[in-house]
Short mmCIF file of C-alpha atoms and ligand atoms in Angstrom, two decimals:
data_model
loop_
_atom_site.label_atom_id
_atom_site.label_comp_id
_atom_site.label_asym_id
_atom_site.label_seq_id
_atom_site.Cartn_x
_atom_site.Cartn_y
_atom_site.Cartn_z
CA UNK I 1 14.54 -25.83 -37.75
CA UNK I 2 11.16 -25.05 -36.14
CA UNK I 3 10.93 -21.94 -34.03
CA UNK I 4 8.27 -21.64 -31.42
CA UNK I 5 7.48 -18.07 -30.43
CA UNK I 6 5.09 -17.02 -27.69
CA UNK I 7 3.64 -13.48 -27.58
CA UNK I 8 2.36 -12.27 -24.19
CA UNK I 9 -0.74 -10.21 -23.35
CA UNK I 10 0.72 -6.82 -24.18
CA UNK I 11 2.00 -8.08 -27.53
CA UNK I 12 -1.53 -8.84 -28.61
CA UNK I 13 -3.16 -6.18 -26.41
CA UNK I 14 -4.22 -3.64 -29.12
CA UNK I 15 -4.42 -3.15 -32.81
CA UNK I 16 -1.03 -1.40 -32.86
CA UNK I 17 0.54 -4.19 -30.76
CA UNK I 18 -0.82 -6.84 -33.09
CA UNK I 19 0.57 -5.05 -36.12
CA UNK I 20 3.98 -4.99 -34.45
CA UNK I 21 3.72 -8.71 -33.58
CA UNK I 22 2.70 -9.55 -37.13
CA UNK I 23 5.83 -7.79 -38.41
CA UNK I 24 8.01 -9.87 -36.05
CA UNK I 25 6.25 -13.04 -37.19
CA UNK I 26 6.88 -12.14 -40.78
CA UNK I 27 10.52 -11.44 -40.29
CA UNK I 28 11.15 -14.54 -38.17
CA UNK I 29 9.37 -16.74 -40.67
CA UNK I 30 11.66 -15.25 -43.45
CA UNK I 31 14.70 -16.02 -41.36
CA UNK I 32 13.70 -19.45 -39.83
CA UNK I 33 11.15 -21.04 -42.08
CA UNK I 34 8.72 -23.07 -39.96
CA UNK I 35 7.34 -20.90 -37.09
CA UNK I 36 4.74 -21.86 -34.50
CA UNK I 37 3.13 -18.99 -32.64
CA UNK I 38 1.60 -19.20 -29.16
CA UNK I 39 -0.47 -16.26 -28.05
CA UNK I 40 -1.91 -15.11 -24.75
CA UNK I 41 -5.18 -13.35 -24.13
CA UNK I 42 -5.19 -9.64 -24.81
CA UNK I 43 -3.64 -8.04 -21.76
CA UNK I 44 -2.75 -4.39 -21.83
CA UNK I 45 -3.46 -2.57 -18.52
CA UNK I 46 -6.02 -1.73 -17.36
CA UNK I 47 -7.86 -4.44 -19.38
CA UNK I 48 -6.25 -7.84 -18.78
CA UNK I 49 -8.69 -10.23 -20.39
CA UNK I 50 -8.05 -13.26 -18.28
CA UNK I 51 -8.41 -11.10 -15.11
CA UNK I 52 -11.73 -9.89 -16.47
CA UNK I 53 -13.02 -13.31 -17.30
CA UNK I 54 -12.25 -14.52 -13.71
CA UNK I 55 -13.65 -11.38 -12.25
CA UNK I 56 -16.88 -12.06 -14.03
CA UNK I 57 -16.99 -15.66 -12.91
CA UNK I 58 -16.41 -14.76 -9.23
CA UNK I 59 -18.97 -11.97 -9.49
CA UNK I 60 -21.49 -14.51 -10.75
CA UNK I 61 -20.72 -16.74 -7.81
CA UNK I 62 -21.37 -13.79 -5.45
CA UNK I 63 -24.73 -13.19 -7.17
CA UNK I 64 -23.52 -9.87 -8.56
CA UNK I 65 -25.16 -9.75 -12.01
CA UNK I 66 -24.30 -6.09 -12.59
CA UNK I 67 -20.59 -6.83 -12.51
CA UNK I 68 -21.01 -9.77 -14.84
CA UNK I 69 -22.74 -7.49 -17.37
CA UNK I 70 -20.07 -4.81 -16.94
CA UNK I 71 -17.37 -7.43 -17.59
CA UNK I 72 -19.07 -8.64 -20.70
CA UNK I 73 -19.22 -5.10 -21.99
CA UNK I 74 -15.54 -4.54 -21.25
CA UNK I 75 -14.70 -7.74 -23.08
CA UNK I 76 -16.72 -6.63 -26.08
CA UNK I 77 -15.17 -3.19 -26.13
CA UNK I 78 -11.57 -4.53 -25.98
CA UNK I 79 -12.05 -7.12 -28.68
CA UNK I 80 -14.29 -5.22 -31.09
CA UNK I 81 -12.20 -2.13 -30.93
CA UNK I 82 -9.08 -4.23 -31.79
CA UNK I 83 -10.91 -6.01 -34.63
CA UNK I 84 -12.26 -2.75 -36.09
CA UNK I 85 -8.82 -1.23 -35.84
CA UNK I 86 -7.15 -4.16 -37.64
CA UNK I 87 -9.38 -5.99 -40.09
CA UNK I 88 -10.85 -4.54 -43.30
CA UNK I 89 -14.68 -4.61 -43.49
CA UNK I 90 -14.55 -6.25 -46.95
CA UNK I 91 -12.32 -9.13 -45.67
CA UNK I 92 -12.64 -11.08 -42.48
CA UNK I 93 -13.86 -8.37 -40.08
CA UNK I 94 -17.53 -9.60 -39.86
CA UNK I 95 -16.51 -13.19 -39.50
CA UNK I 96 -14.00 -12.55 -36.66
CA UNK I 97 -16.43 -10.21 -34.91
CA UNK I 98 -19.06 -12.87 -35.04
CA UNK I 99 -16.68 -15.58 -33.63
CA UNK I 100 -15.60 -13.24 -30.84
CA UNK I 101 -19.19 -12.34 -30.13
CA UNK I 102 -20.04 -16.03 -29.74
CA UNK I 103 -17.34 -16.40 -27.13
CA UNK I 104 -18.55 -13.37 -25.17
CA UNK I 105 -22.19 -14.65 -25.35
CA UNK I 106 -20.98 -18.02 -24.09
CA UNK I 107 -19.14 -16.25 -21.27
CA UNK I 108 -22.38 -14.40 -20.28
CA UNK I 109 -24.34 -17.64 -20.45
CA UNK I 110 -21.87 -19.45 -18.19
CA UNK I 111 -21.97 -16.62 -15.73
CA UNK I 112 -25.77 -16.81 -15.65
CA UNK I 113 -25.48 -20.56 -14.94
CA UNK I 114 -23.01 -19.92 -12.11
CA UNK I 115 -25.31 -17.26 -10.75
CA UNK I 116 -28.34 -19.50 -10.73
CA UNK I 117 -26.53 -22.58 -9.42
CA UNK I 118 -24.48 -20.64 -6.93
CA UNK I 119 -21.56 -22.97 -7.68
CA UNK I 120 -18.27 -22.33 -9.51
CA UNK I 121 -16.19 -25.45 -9.97
CA UNK I 122 -12.50 -25.37 -11.00
CA UNK I 123 -13.62 -27.00 -14.24
CA UNK I 124 -16.04 -24.17 -14.97
CA UNK I 125 -13.39 -21.66 -14.14
CA UNK I 126 -11.06 -23.20 -16.69
CA UNK I 127 -13.73 -23.13 -19.43
CA UNK I 128 -14.43 -19.53 -18.64
CA UNK I 129 -10.82 -18.30 -18.34
CA UNK I 130 -9.68 -20.13 -21.54
CA UNK I 131 -11.82 -17.87 -23.62
CA UNK I 132 -9.33 -14.98 -23.68
CA UNK I 133 -6.77 -17.00 -25.68
CA UNK I 134 -9.59 -18.45 -27.87
CA UNK I 135 -10.51 -14.97 -28.93
CA UNK I 136 -7.03 -13.39 -29.33
CA UNK I 137 -5.70 -16.14 -31.59
CA UNK I 138 -8.59 -15.74 -34.00
CA UNK I 139 -7.85 -12.01 -34.28
CA UNK I 140 -4.14 -12.43 -34.75
CA UNK I 141 -4.47 -15.23 -37.33
CA UNK I 142 -7.01 -13.20 -39.33
CA UNK I 143 -4.76 -10.20 -39.30
CA UNK I 144 -1.82 -12.19 -40.50
CA UNK I 145 -3.89 -13.58 -43.36
CA UNK I 146 -4.85 -9.97 -44.30
CA UNK I 147 -1.17 -9.05 -44.14
CA UNK I 148 -0.57 -11.83 -46.70
CA UNK I 149 0.87 -14.46 -44.41
CA UNK I 150 -0.84 -17.89 -44.39
CA UNK I 151 -1.89 -18.46 -40.77
CA UNK I 152 -4.48 -20.50 -39.00
CA UNK I 153 -5.92 -20.17 -35.39
CA UNK I 154 -5.69 -23.42 -33.44
CA UNK I 155 -7.14 -24.20 -30.00
CA UNK I 156 -4.55 -25.96 -27.92
CA UNK I 157 -7.39 -28.22 -26.78
CA UNK I 158 -6.58 -30.06 -29.96
CA UNK I 159 -2.85 -30.40 -29.16
CA UNK I 160 -2.14 -30.28 -25.44
CA UNK I 161 -3.55 -33.30 -23.55
CA UNK I 162 -3.50 -32.82 -19.80
CA UNK I 163 -4.63 -34.44 -16.57
CA UNK I 164 -7.83 -33.20 -14.98
CA UNK I 165 -6.10 -31.08 -12.32
CA UNK I 166 -8.21 -28.04 -13.35
CA UNK I 167 -6.54 -24.69 -13.01
CA UNK I 168 -3.07 -26.15 -12.78
CA UNK I 169 -3.19 -29.07 -15.29
CA UNK I 170 -0.06 -31.03 -16.17
CA UNK I 171 0.61 -32.20 -19.70
CA UNK I 172 0.43 -35.90 -20.59
CA UNK I 173 3.57 -35.94 -22.73
CA UNK I 174 3.16 -38.90 -25.01
CA UNK I 175 -0.42 -37.95 -26.06
CA UNK I 176 0.58 -34.23 -26.38
CA UNK I 177 3.52 -35.04 -28.61
CA UNK I 178 1.49 -37.31 -30.89
CA UNK I 179 -1.42 -34.94 -31.18
CA UNK I 180 0.78 -31.85 -31.67
CA UNK I 181 2.85 -33.45 -34.42
CA UNK I 182 -0.21 -34.89 -36.17
CA UNK I 183 -2.03 -31.54 -36.17
CA UNK I 184 0.77 -29.02 -36.69
CA UNK I 185 3.33 -30.80 -38.87
CA UNK I 186 1.08 -30.90 -41.98
CA UNK I 187 0.35 -27.14 -41.59
CA UNK I 188 4.10 -26.43 -41.18
CA UNK I 189 4.84 -28.46 -44.31
CA UNK I 190 2.42 -26.31 -46.22
CA UNK I 191 4.09 -23.10 -45.01
CA UNK I 192 1.12 -22.21 -42.77
CA UNK I 193 1.84 -20.54 -39.43
CA UNK I 194 -0.23 -22.12 -36.61
CA UNK I 195 -1.39 -19.50 -34.10
CA UNK I 196 -2.03 -21.59 -30.99
CA UNK I 197 -3.81 -20.54 -27.77
CA UNK I 198 -1.42 -20.35 -24.86
CA UNK I 199 -2.50 -21.27 -21.33
CA UNK I 200 -5.00 -23.99 -22.22
CA UNK I 201 -5.30 -27.66 -22.95
CA UNK I 202 -7.89 -30.43 -22.66
CA UNK I 203 -8.26 -33.71 -20.77
CA UNK I 204 -8.31 -36.99 -22.67
CA UNK I 205 -12.11 -36.72 -22.83
CA UNK I 206 -11.85 -33.23 -24.33
CA UNK I 207 -12.79 -31.03 -21.30
CA UNK I 208 -10.91 -27.66 -21.37
CA UNK I 209 -8.18 -27.25 -18.76
CA UNK I 210 -5.70 -24.40 -17.95
CA UNK I 211 -2.00 -24.70 -17.02
CA UNK I 212 -2.17 -21.97 -14.24
CA UNK I 213 -1.83 -18.21 -14.41
CA UNK I 214 0.90 -17.00 -16.71
CA UNK I 215 0.91 -20.41 -18.23
CA UNK I 216 1.23 -19.40 -21.90
CA UNK I 217 5.07 -19.42 -21.49
CA UNK I 218 4.80 -23.09 -20.41
CA UNK I 219 2.55 -23.78 -23.42
CA UNK I 220 5.37 -22.58 -25.73
CA UNK I 221 7.85 -24.79 -24.07
CA UNK I 222 5.52 -27.83 -24.26
CA UNK I 223 5.02 -27.35 -28.01
CA UNK I 224 8.78 -26.78 -28.38
CA UNK I 225 9.46 -30.13 -26.83
CA UNK I 226 6.67 -31.87 -28.80
CA UNK I 227 8.02 -30.52 -32.08
CA UNK I 228 11.68 -30.80 -31.24
CA UNK I 229 12.00 -27.07 -31.88
CA UNK I 230 15.41 -25.47 -32.41
CA UNK I 231 14.58 -22.66 -30.11
CA UNK I 232 11.70 -21.18 -28.02
CA UNK I 233 11.32 -17.46 -27.87
CA UNK I 234 9.11 -15.54 -25.41
CA UNK I 235 8.18 -12.07 -26.61
CA UNK I 236 7.06 -9.77 -23.83
CA UNK I 237 7.09 -6.03 -22.93
CA UNK I 238 10.52 -5.77 -21.35
CA UNK I 239 14.12 -6.31 -22.66
CA UNK I 240 14.44 -9.85 -21.37
CA UNK I 241 14.98 -11.02 -17.81
CA UNK I 242 16.16 -8.07 -15.75
CA UNK I 243 18.09 -7.62 -12.52
CA UNK I 244 14.74 -6.80 -10.88
CA UNK I 245 11.15 -6.19 -11.87
CA UNK I 246 11.47 -2.79 -13.62
CA UNK I 247 8.15 -1.72 -12.18
CA UNK I 248 9.72 -1.94 -8.69
CA UNK I 249 13.33 -0.93 -9.56
CA UNK I 250 13.48 1.57 -12.42
CA UNK I 251 17.26 1.17 -12.62
CA UNK I 252 16.90 -2.59 -13.36
CA UNK I 253 19.13 -3.85 -16.32
CA UNK I 254 18.59 -6.55 -18.77
CA UNK I 255 20.73 -9.74 -18.17
CA UNK I 256 22.25 -11.09 -21.48
CA UNK I 257 22.71 -14.76 -20.38
CA UNK I 258 21.22 -16.82 -17.55
CA UNK I 259 21.27 -20.51 -16.79
CA UNK I 260 18.11 -22.49 -16.68
CA UNK I 261 18.61 -23.06 -12.97
CA UNK I 262 19.00 -19.38 -12.21
CA UNK I 263 15.85 -18.43 -14.15
CA UNK I 264 13.94 -21.28 -12.56
CA UNK I 265 14.80 -19.84 -9.17
CA UNK I 266 13.78 -16.33 -10.22
CA UNK I 267 10.57 -17.48 -11.70
CA UNK I 268 9.68 -19.70 -8.70
CA UNK I 269 10.31 -16.71 -6.40
CA UNK I 270 8.04 -14.33 -8.18
CA UNK I 271 9.66 -12.82 -11.33
CA UNK I 272 6.55 -12.91 -13.41
CA UNK I 273 8.48 -12.58 -16.66
CA UNK I 274 8.55 -16.38 -17.09
CA UNK I 275 6.25 -19.14 -15.76
CA UNK I 276 8.31 -21.40 -13.51
CA UNK I 277 7.34 -24.55 -15.44
CA UNK I 278 8.78 -23.16 -18.73
CA UNK I 279 12.30 -24.22 -18.11
CA UNK I 280 11.94 -27.97 -17.72
CA UNK I 281 10.99 -28.98 -21.18
CA UNK I 282 13.71 -26.63 -22.60
CA UNK I 283 16.49 -27.89 -20.35
CA UNK I 284 15.64 -31.54 -20.82
CA UNK I 285 15.70 -31.13 -24.56
CA UNK I 286 18.58 -28.65 -24.75
CA UNK I 287 16.37 -26.05 -26.42
CA UNK I 288 17.70 -22.53 -25.87
CA UNK I 289 15.08 -20.15 -24.55
CA UNK I 290 15.16 -16.42 -25.45
CA UNK I 291 13.16 -13.61 -23.86
CA UNK I 292 12.72 -10.57 -26.08
CA UNK I 293 10.85 -7.32 -26.12
CA UNK I 294 8.09 -7.02 -28.83
CA UNK I 295 8.34 -3.26 -28.55
CA UNK I 296 12.17 -3.10 -28.80
CA UNK I 297 13.02 -6.12 -30.99
CA UNK I 298 16.60 -4.85 -31.77
CA UNK I 299 17.54 -5.42 -28.20
CA UNK I 300 19.06 -8.90 -27.85
CA UNK I 301 17.08 -9.61 -24.67
CA UNK I 302 18.11 -12.69 -22.55
CA UNK I 303 19.18 -16.10 -23.70
CA UNK I 304 18.77 -19.00 -21.28
CA UNK I 305 21.18 -21.83 -21.65
CA UNK I 306 22.43 -24.84 -19.69
CA UNK I 307 25.54 -23.10 -18.27
CA UNK I 308 25.89 -19.36 -17.92
CA UNK I 309 29.01 -17.48 -16.87
CA UNK I 310 28.97 -17.09 -13.08
CA UNK I 311 29.94 -13.56 -11.96
CA UNK I 312 32.31 -12.99 -9.07
CA UNK I 313 32.36 -10.52 -6.23
CA UNK I 314 29.09 -8.59 -6.12
CA UNK I 315 28.59 -9.74 -9.73
CA UNK I 316 27.84 -13.17 -8.33
CA UNK I 317 24.50 -11.76 -7.42
CA UNK I 318 22.57 -11.48 -10.69
CA UNK I 319 19.01 -10.57 -9.86
CA UNK I 320 16.59 -10.01 -7.04
CA UNK I 321 13.00 -10.77 -6.94
CA UNK I 322 10.10 -10.83 -4.44
CA UNK I 323 6.92 -12.68 -3.82
CA UNK I 324 4.29 -10.98 -1.75
CA UNK I 325 1.13 -11.69 0.09
CA UNK I 326 2.45 -14.64 2.05
CA UNK I 327 2.30 -15.70 5.65
CA UNK I 328 5.00 -17.16 7.77
CA UNK I 329 3.59 -20.06 9.85
CA UNK I 330 5.48 -21.23 12.85
CA UNK I 331 5.08 -24.37 14.91
CA UNK I 332 6.99 -24.01 18.18
CA UNK I 333 7.46 -25.72 21.54
CA UNK I 334 10.23 -27.00 23.77
CA UNK I 335 8.71 -30.46 23.72
CA UNK I 336 9.37 -30.84 20.01
CA UNK I 337 13.10 -31.17 20.50
CA UNK I 338 14.23 -34.61 19.30
CA UNK I 339 10.78 -35.86 18.64
CA UNK I 340 10.93 -37.51 15.23
CA UNK I 341 8.29 -36.90 12.64
CA UNK I 342 7.13 -33.42 13.64
CA UNK I 343 8.30 -31.86 10.34
CA UNK I 344 6.75 -34.80 8.30
CA UNK I 345 3.43 -34.31 10.13
CA UNK I 346 3.53 -30.53 9.71
CA UNK I 347 3.97 -30.72 6.00
CA UNK I 348 1.72 -33.65 5.65
CA UNK I 349 -1.06 -31.63 7.18
CA UNK I 350 -0.30 -28.66 4.88
CA UNK I 351 -0.18 -30.87 1.78
CA UNK I 352 -3.51 -32.49 2.56
CA UNK I 353 -5.00 -28.97 2.18
CA UNK I 354 -3.38 -28.67 -1.23
CA UNK I 355 -1.38 -25.70 -0.05
CA UNK I 356 2.15 -25.30 -1.48
CA UNK I 357 4.99 -24.28 0.79
CA UNK I 358 7.48 -21.73 -0.67
CA UNK I 359 10.21 -21.73 1.91
CA UNK I 360 11.07 -23.69 5.05
CA UNK I 361 13.41 -22.74 7.90
CA UNK I 362 14.08 -24.67 11.03
CA UNK I 363 16.14 -23.55 13.99
CA UNK I 364 18.90 -26.00 14.99
CA UNK I 365 17.53 -26.30 18.45
CA UNK I 366 14.45 -27.99 16.78
CA UNK I 367 12.23 -25.82 18.91
CA UNK I 368 10.49 -24.29 15.96
CA UNK I 369 9.74 -24.96 12.31
CA UNK I 370 8.56 -22.13 10.19
CA UNK I 371 7.42 -21.95 6.55
CA UNK I 372 5.96 -19.50 4.12
CA UNK I 373 2.65 -20.16 2.39
CA UNK I 374 0.17 -18.02 0.47
CA UNK I 375 -1.55 -15.58 2.87
CA UNK I 376 -4.98 -16.66 1.54
CA UNK I 377 -4.45 -20.21 2.86
CA UNK I 378 -3.36 -19.14 6.41
CA UNK I 379 -6.54 -19.95 8.26
CA UNK I 380 -7.01 -23.34 6.63
CA UNK I 381 -3.32 -24.26 7.34
CA UNK I 382 -3.61 -23.18 10.94
CA UNK I 383 -6.74 -25.25 11.35
CA UNK I 384 -5.13 -28.31 9.78
CA UNK I 385 -2.07 -28.01 12.03
CA UNK I 386 -4.17 -27.57 15.19
CA UNK I 387 -6.04 -30.70 14.25
CA UNK I 388 -2.87 -32.66 13.50
CA UNK I 389 -1.21 -31.61 16.72
CA UNK I 390 -4.23 -31.69 19.09
CA UNK I 391 -2.48 -34.09 21.53
CA UNK I 392 0.87 -32.28 21.48
CA UNK I 393 -0.84 -28.94 22.09
CA UNK I 394 -2.75 -30.42 25.07
CA UNK I 395 0.46 -31.85 26.51
CA UNK I 396 2.22 -28.57 25.82
CA UNK I 397 4.91 -30.27 23.76
CA UNK I 398 3.90 -27.77 21.22
CA UNK I 399 3.29 -24.31 22.80
CA UNK I 400 1.79 -22.56 19.87
CA UNK I 401 1.11 -22.52 16.23
CA UNK I 402 0.84 -19.07 14.83
CA UNK I 403 1.06 -16.98 11.66
CA UNK I 404 2.71 -13.73 10.79
CA UNK I 405 1.18 -11.88 7.88
CA UNK I 406 1.57 -10.32 5.42
CA UNK I 407 5.19 -11.20 4.76
CA UNK I 408 7.23 -11.35 1.57
CA UNK I 409 10.11 -13.53 0.41
CA UNK I 410 12.89 -11.57 -1.23
CA UNK I 411 15.30 -13.78 -3.20
CA UNK I 412 18.71 -13.05 -4.60
CA UNK I 413 19.76 -15.34 -7.42
CA UNK I 414 23.13 -16.11 -9.06
CA UNK I 415 25.05 -19.39 -9.56
CA UNK I 416 28.30 -17.65 -8.71
CA UNK I 417 27.14 -16.90 -5.13
CA UNK I 418 28.21 -20.53 -4.31
CA UNK I 419 31.91 -19.70 -4.57
CA UNK I 420 31.73 -16.19 -3.22
CA UNK I 421 32.14 -15.62 0.47
CA UNK I 422 30.46 -12.73 2.21
CA UNK I 423 27.38 -12.52 0.02
CA UNK I 424 24.97 -13.01 2.97
CA UNK I 425 26.90 -10.43 4.98
CA UNK I 426 26.56 -7.84 2.21
CA UNK I 427 22.82 -8.44 1.97
CA UNK I 428 22.29 -8.22 5.71
CA UNK I 429 24.29 -5.01 6.01
CA UNK I 430 22.34 -3.41 3.19
CA UNK I 431 19.11 -4.10 4.89
CA UNK I 432 20.56 -3.35 8.36
CA UNK I 433 21.46 0.20 7.29
CA UNK I 434 17.73 0.66 6.55
CA UNK I 435 16.87 -0.84 10.00
CA UNK I 436 14.90 -3.34 8.05
CA UNK I 437 14.05 -6.50 10.04
CA UNK I 438 14.83 -9.96 8.47
CA UNK I 439 12.35 -12.46 9.86
CA UNK I 440 13.73 -15.70 8.43
CA UNK I 441 16.37 -16.86 6.03
CA UNK I 442 16.71 -19.81 3.78
CA UNK I 443 19.36 -20.86 1.27
CA UNK I 444 18.89 -23.57 -1.30
CA UNK I 445 21.36 -26.41 -1.22
CA UNK I 446 22.37 -25.45 -4.73
CA UNK I 447 23.45 -22.09 -3.27
CA UNK I 448 22.04 -20.56 -6.41
CA UNK I 449 19.70 -18.32 -4.34
CA UNK I 450 19.35 -16.83 -0.93
CA UNK I 451 15.87 -16.01 0.31
CA UNK I 452 14.83 -13.66 3.13
CA UNK I 453 11.47 -13.25 4.70
CA UNK I 454 10.61 -9.65 5.44
CA UNK I 455 7.49 -7.75 6.55
CA UNK I 456 5.19 -7.19 3.57
CA UNK I 457 5.43 -3.50 3.98
CA UNK I 458 9.25 -3.62 3.55
CA UNK I 459 9.20 -5.49 0.25
CA UNK I 460 9.94 -2.68 -2.10
CA UNK I 461 12.66 -1.18 0.08
CA UNK I 462 14.41 -4.56 0.57
CA UNK I 463 14.37 -5.21 -3.19
CA UNK I 464 15.70 -1.73 -3.97
CA UNK I 465 18.47 -1.87 -1.36
CA UNK I 466 19.63 -5.30 -2.41
CA UNK I 467 19.50 -4.24 -6.08
CA UNK I 468 22.04 -1.53 -5.29
CA UNK I 469 24.45 -4.26 -4.43
CA UNK I 470 24.19 -6.02 -7.85
P1 ADP X 501 3.39 -11.32 -20.75
O1 ADP X 501 1.97 -10.93 -20.87
O2 ADP X 501 4.23 -10.86 -21.91
O3 ADP X 501 3.60 -12.74 -20.36
P2 ADP X 501 3.96 -10.61 -18.01
O4 ADP X 501 3.26 -9.40 -17.43
O5 ADP X 501 3.45 -11.93 -17.64
O6 ADP X 501 3.96 -10.40 -19.62
O7 ADP X 501 5.54 -10.60 -17.67
C1 ADP X 501 6.32 -9.46 -17.99
C2 ADP X 501 6.45 -8.62 -16.80
O8 ADP X 501 7.19 -9.25 -15.80
C3 ADP X 501 7.18 -7.32 -17.01
O9 ADP X 501 6.45 -6.31 -17.57
C4 ADP X 501 7.77 -6.99 -15.61
O10 ADP X 501 6.99 -5.99 -14.98
C5 ADP X 501 7.59 -8.32 -14.86
N1 ADP X 501 8.88 -8.75 -14.24
C6 ADP X 501 9.00 -9.18 -12.92
N2 ADP X 501 10.20 -9.47 -12.65
C7 ADP X 501 10.96 -9.33 -13.80
C8 ADP X 501 12.32 -9.46 -14.10
N3 ADP X 501 13.23 -9.93 -13.22
N4 ADP X 501 12.65 -9.22 -15.36
C9 ADP X 501 11.84 -8.76 -16.26
N5 ADP X 501 10.53 -8.57 -16.00
C10 ADP X 501 10.05 -8.83 -14.76
N1 LIG X 502 -3.70 -15.30 -20.13
C1 LIG X 502 -3.23 -16.18 -19.08
C2 LIG X 502 -3.08 -15.32 -17.80
O1 LIG X 502 -3.28 -14.17 -17.75
C3 LIG X 502 -1.95 -16.88 -19.45
C4 LIG X 502 -0.74 -15.97 -19.78
O2 LIG X 502 -0.91 -14.80 -19.97
O3 LIG X 502 0.32 -16.46 -19.83
O4 LIG X 502 -2.75 -15.94 -16.72
MG1 MG X 503 3.37 -13.89 -18.56
#
């Protein structure tokens, strides 16, 4: 009956938040028995520790020592203030302060190395950005001990074995399962609560890796699979998965039940509340996933299960989300018609640059293919395509390859949309009334989502108008 619970950045973002988190851990352990906790780096706006660490690393690369020093100060302030506010001087305060200080000194030393070498490898970035979680778990575990709960901080570098794809590492499942069980089960058997770093892992040779931004949710699901957990709970700062990002749409409502597929679509298309890779270990092992609010624990939040009731009518549309800062790249030319292999070569060239494509749309006349990619990759994608199609461009089979930016993808999600006619019509009319231009459209074959590409400046309005239909 193991329960894996992940606490996000805000849930460990201050002394007050950690006290609240500790209460939740206490009551869940009383109800469930064995509990494994995964924690993110401290992250209460304006100080998000992972952002700060990365900011420091990039400043070092740019030779900006002043910013590195400022970042180290901000890290000290956030952690020391929390430690002082939580831990009694006669107990573990000095010890935990010293441990946190060591990490911050190591951060400063790594920044100096980057500054001198003028080089910042993905591997170094992972070592630097992993430190936020390494500091927060030590604070949380010490506070739990002070509050009378047996807890131990664990670096996931001891549990989660990954490949060496730094910054977006993938777990090696067999090794991870063996190491996680060997390390955590004895603790659980003794009634100790492991407080594990989210976000990070290590290669087989022990080099620190990270799972990608927002990856602590994925860490929880990985541990859930490795321990055959009964459930995985994600504690965050909102009442579960909502009909839209409440920061964009204040009227957004919490959704009680969603299917794995629906949440996967939402997460993939920008709903930050869950990392898109979280769902797979849960769905494959039939582990229910709950999203709950640390600051409003009475609220039931959202439960994510294999099959969720599909709404009908407008209720078929369950949530709307957006992903910004993209560009829409188009390859077009009359000479492309009927020529086999253009699409394969287009996406082959994009993939060689390690750029991921978020949406594809092709006109039936085959005179153009367009796709959305991160705006930051635009120039490299255009260059790769121009190189791939040099001959076709010279022959004028391809007239031009161009990018429109910034654009956003706005996605409406709901499994019931499949059986409900007129959904697209309703969405288009809502945007039409605003005279808002839809640049491209794509619908997944699962019909679980409909995505529209709009001008970046129209993102908020598009999300708000569509939300009024839900
Ligand atoms: P954590 O640190 O707990 O992982 P995140 O900031 O990563 O927290 O994710 C929670 C945030 O996700 C919320 O504060 C909210 O602004 C944002 N969010 C975006 N889309 C949604 C959505 N559909 N439902 C709920 N929250 C959303
Ligand atoms: N701290 C990491 C990040 O900010 C991981 C997480 O919060 O899930 O990306
Ligand atoms: Mg998150």
